[in-house]
PDB file of C-alpha atoms in Angstrom:
ATOM      1  CA  GLN A   1       9.209   5.861   9.009  1.00 84.00           C
ATOM      2  CA  VAL A   2       6.298   8.264   9.312  1.00 91.00           C
ATOM      3  CA  GLN A   3       2.586   7.983   8.546  1.00 95.00           C
ATOM      4  CA  LEU A   4       0.644  11.037   7.405  1.00 97.00           C
ATOM      5  CA  VAL A   5      -3.087  11.742   7.691  1.00 98.00           C
ATOM      6  CA  GLU A   6      -4.638  14.828   6.127  1.00 98.00           C
ATOM      7  CA  SER A   7      -7.862  16.529   7.201  1.00 98.00           C
ATOM      8  CA  GLY A   8      -9.726  19.774   6.731  1.00 98.00           C
ATOM      9  CA  GLY A   9     -10.780  19.550   3.114  1.00 98.00           C
ATOM     10  CA  GLY A  10     -14.286  20.294   1.911  1.00 98.00           C
ATOM     11  CA  LEU A  11     -16.519  22.376  -0.319  1.00 98.00           C
ATOM     12  CA  VAL A  12     -16.155  26.149  -0.198  1.00 98.00           C
ATOM     13  CA  GLN A  13     -17.257  29.063  -2.330  1.00 98.00           C
ATOM     14  CA  ALA A  14     -14.764  31.113  -4.268  1.00 98.00           C
ATOM     15  CA  GLY A  15     -13.162  33.693  -2.006  1.00 98.00           C
ATOM     16  CA  GLY A  16     -13.540  31.498   1.034  1.00 98.00           C
ATOM     17  CA  SER A  17     -10.942  29.886   3.281  1.00 98.00           C
ATOM     18  CA  LEU A  18      -9.964  26.446   4.495  1.00 98.00           C
ATOM     19  CA  ARG A  19      -7.218  25.164   6.762  1.00 98.00           C
ATOM     20  CA  LEU A  20      -5.754  21.770   6.019  1.00 98.00           C
ATOM     21  CA  SER A  21      -3.956  19.745   8.663  1.00 98.00           C
ATOM     22  CA  CYS A  22      -1.543  16.855   8.274  1.00 98.00           C
ATOM     23  CA  ALA A  23      -0.907  14.794  11.387  1.00 97.00           C
ATOM     24  CA  ALA A  24       2.226  12.668  11.476  1.00 96.00           C
ATOM     25  CA  SER A  25       2.792   9.562  13.545  1.00 93.00           C
ATOM     26  CA  GLY A  26       6.015   8.790  15.334  1.00 76.00           C
ATOM     27  CA  ARG A  27       8.465  10.746  17.431  1.00 73.00           C
ATOM     28  CA  THR A  28      10.703  11.849  14.594  1.00 88.00           C
ATOM     29  CA  PHE A  29       8.441  14.436  12.936  1.00 91.00           C
ATOM     30  CA  ILE A  30      11.031  17.105  13.610  1.00 91.00           C
ATOM     31  CA  SER A  31      13.448  15.206  11.367  1.00 92.00           C
ATOM     32  CA  TYR A  32      11.332  15.753   8.263  1.00 95.00           C
ATOM     33  CA  ALA A  33      10.944  18.531   5.785  1.00 97.00           C
ATOM     34  CA  MET A  34       7.268  18.763   4.836  1.00 97.00           C
ATOM     35  CA  ALA A  35       5.218  19.877   1.876  1.00 98.00           C
ATOM     36  CA  TRP A  36       1.743  20.114   0.438  1.00 98.00           C
ATOM     37  CA  PHE A  37       1.078  18.951  -3.108  1.00 98.00           C
ATOM     38  CA  ARG A  38      -2.160  18.901  -5.048  1.00 98.00           C
ATOM     39  CA  GLN A  39      -3.529  16.948  -7.972  1.00 98.00           C
ATOM     40  CA  ALA A  40      -6.519  17.973 -10.049  1.00 97.00           C
ATOM     41  CA  PRO A  41      -8.325  15.500 -12.331  1.00 93.00           C
ATOM     42  CA  GLY A  42      -6.330  14.842 -15.468  1.00 95.00           C
ATOM     43  CA  LYS A  43      -3.357  16.854 -14.252  1.00 97.00           C
ATOM     44  CA  GLU A  44       0.004  16.010 -12.753  1.00 97.00           C
ATOM     45  CA  ARG A  45       0.642  16.350  -9.044  1.00 97.00           C
ATOM     46  CA  GLU A  46       2.159  19.747  -8.319  1.00 98.00           C
ATOM     47  CA  LEU A  47       3.910  21.370  -5.390  1.00 98.00           C
ATOM     48  CA  VAL A  48       1.847  23.944  -3.507  1.00 98.00           C
ATOM     49  CA  ALA A  49       4.087  24.815  -0.559  1.00 98.00           C
ATOM     50  CA  ALA A  50       7.017  23.395   1.390  1.00 98.00           C
ATOM     51  CA  ILE A  51       8.590  24.030   4.784  1.00 98.00           C
ATOM     52  CA  SER A  52      11.889  23.161   6.420  1.00 97.00           C
ATOM     53  CA  ARG A  53      12.301  21.055   9.543  1.00 95.00           C
ATOM     54  CA  ASN A  54      12.630  24.067  11.793  1.00 93.00           C
ATOM     55  CA  GLY A  55       9.859  26.018  10.069  1.00 94.00           C
ATOM     56  CA  GLY A  56      12.207  28.859   9.294  1.00 95.00           C
ATOM     57  CA  ASN A  57      12.206  28.460   5.513  1.00 97.00           C
ATOM     58  CA  THR A  58       9.233  28.116   3.207  1.00 98.00           C
ATOM     59  CA  TYR A  59       8.499  27.898  -0.501  1.00 98.00           C
ATOM     60  CA  TYR A  60       5.297  28.636  -2.407  1.00 98.00           C
ATOM     61  CA  ALA A  61       4.172  27.986  -5.924  1.00 98.00           C
ATOM     62  CA  ASP A  62       3.542  31.225  -7.803  1.00 98.00           C
ATOM     63  CA  SER A  63      -0.137  30.335  -8.155  1.00 98.00           C
ATOM     64  CA  VAL A  64      -0.698  30.434  -4.371  1.00 98.00           C
ATOM     65  CA  LYS A  65       1.725  33.124  -3.185  1.00 98.00           C
ATOM     66  CA  GLY A  66      -0.007  35.680  -1.005  1.00 98.00           C
ATOM     67  CA  ARG A  67      -3.052  33.427  -0.530  1.00 98.00           C
ATOM     68  CA  PHE A  68      -1.728  30.253   1.138  1.00 98.00           C
ATOM     69  CA  THR A  69       0.442  29.864   4.229  1.00 98.00           C
ATOM     70  CA  ILE A  70       2.260  26.715   5.291  1.00 98.00           C
ATOM     71  CA  SER A  71       3.243  26.250   8.931  1.00 98.00           C
ATOM     72  CA  ARG A  72       4.154  23.479  11.325  1.00 97.00           C
ATOM     73  CA  ASP A  73       3.852  22.724  15.018  1.00 96.00           C
ATOM     74  CA  ASN A  74       6.587  20.268  15.892  1.00 94.00           C
ATOM     75  CA  ALA A  75       5.178  19.765  19.379  1.00 93.00           C
ATOM     76  CA  LYS A  76       1.925  18.520  17.817  1.00 95.00           C
ATOM     77  CA  ASN A  77       3.542  16.620  14.919  1.00 96.00           C
ATOM     78  CA  THR A  78       1.344  18.583  12.529  1.00 97.00           C
ATOM     79  CA  VAL A  79       1.792  20.678   9.422  1.00 98.00           C
ATOM     80  CA  TYR A  80      -0.886  23.101   8.255  1.00 98.00           C
ATOM     81  CA  LEU A  81      -1.923  24.805   5.051  1.00 98.00           C
ATOM     82  CA  GLN A  82      -4.029  27.922   5.517  1.00 98.00           C
ATOM     83  CA  MET A  83      -5.787  28.678   2.240  1.00 98.00           C
ATOM     84  CA  ASN A  84      -7.437  32.060   1.740  1.00 98.00           C
ATOM     85  CA  SER A  85      -9.081  33.732  -1.254  1.00 98.00           C
ATOM     86  CA  LEU A  86      -9.740  30.335  -2.773  1.00 98.00           C
ATOM     87  CA  LYS A  87     -10.375  30.063  -6.497  1.00 98.00           C
ATOM     88  CA  PRO A  88     -12.108  27.333  -8.534  1.00 97.00           C
ATOM     89  CA  GLU A  89      -8.704  26.431 -10.009  1.00 97.00           C
ATOM     90  CA  ASP A  90      -7.562  25.446  -6.493  1.00 98.00           C
ATOM     91  CA  THR A  91      -9.916  22.454  -6.664  1.00 98.00           C
ATOM     92  CA  ALA A  92      -7.850  19.293  -6.228  1.00 98.00           C
ATOM     93  CA  VAL A  93      -6.909  16.495  -3.882  1.00 98.00           C
ATOM     94  CA  TYR A  94      -4.307  17.884  -1.484  1.00 98.00           C
ATOM     95  CA  HIS A  95      -1.578  15.588  -0.185  1.00 98.00           C
ATOM     96  CA  CYS A  96       1.046  16.196   2.436  1.00 98.00           C
ATOM     97  CA  ALA A  97       4.495  14.703   2.059  1.00 98.00           C
ATOM     98  CA  ALA A  98       7.550  14.207   4.250  1.00 97.00           C
ATOM     99  CA  ASP A  99      11.239  13.552   3.718  1.00 95.00           C
ATOM    100  CA  PRO A 100      14.242  13.540   6.073  1.00 93.00           C
ATOM    101  CA  ALA A 101      16.316  16.660   5.566  1.00 89.00           C
ATOM    102  CA  PRO A 102      18.761  19.023   7.273  1.00 89.00           C
ATOM    103  CA  HIS A 103      17.255  21.671   9.545  1.00 85.00           C
ATOM    104  CA  THR A 104      16.918  24.548   7.128  1.00 90.00           C
ATOM    105  CA  VAL A 105      16.409  22.782   3.814  1.00 93.00           C
ATOM    106  CA  VAL A 106      13.196  23.157   1.830  1.00 96.00           C
ATOM    107  CA  ILE A 107      12.564  20.317  -0.626  1.00 94.00           C
ATOM    108  CA  ILE A 108      10.669  21.296  -3.774  1.00 95.00           C
ATOM    109  CA  THR A 109      11.143  18.154  -5.860  1.00 95.00           C
ATOM    110  CA  LEU A 110       8.222  15.712  -5.845  1.00 95.00           C
ATOM    111  CA  ALA A 111      10.429  12.680  -6.477  1.00 94.00           C
ATOM    112  CA  GLN A 112      12.462  13.356  -3.365  1.00 94.00           C
ATOM    113  CA  TYR A 113       9.576  12.856  -0.972  1.00 96.00           C
ATOM    114  CA  ASP A 114       9.417   9.353   0.468  1.00 93.00           C
ATOM    115  CA  TYR A 115       6.256   9.534   2.553  1.00 95.00           C
ATOM    116  CA  TRP A 116       2.778  10.579   1.446  1.00 97.00           C
ATOM    117  CA  GLY A 117      -0.673  10.923   2.936  1.00 97.00           C
ATOM    118  CA  GLN A 118      -3.843   9.684   1.266  1.00 97.00           C
ATOM    119  CA  GLY A 119      -5.078  13.173   0.506  1.00 98.00           C
ATOM    120  CA  THR A 120      -8.062  15.376   1.273  1.00 98.00           C
ATOM    121  CA  GLN A 121     -10.430  16.788  -1.340  1.00 98.00           C
ATOM    122  CA  VAL A 122     -10.785  20.545  -1.720  1.00 98.00           C
ATOM    123  CA  THR A 123     -13.561  21.782  -3.982  1.00 98.00           C
ATOM    124  CA  VAL A 124     -14.029  25.478  -4.699  1.00 98.00           C
ATOM    125  CA  SER A 125     -17.287  26.474  -6.353  1.00 98.00           C
ATOM    126  CA  SER A 126     -17.645  29.574  -8.488  1.00 94.00           C
TER     127      SER A 126
END
């Protein structure tokens, strides 16, 4: 089992940057594929980016490609989401998620993730 705690959210102007962090408890972080999802008011939770256990494979939603970067530091039990060129439509609560997976697999299905953080609010003003 793993517990996830997000941080790094806040209020930023359009065009600005934020870096989200997700710290995982336990010694088995390296066993989990990780992802960032987001949920805006009145909308369904959607996948933003995902990364394999070994960090070698990643996936991005079309809406964030070229602007966001997901990465992980297995020594620090942490996954990051670097967000650049932020837009008002990026405003949402951002959640990290974890699921056990083989080394190189990227999981892009919300229902497959077993563990979730509480989320951190990102607000982008125009």
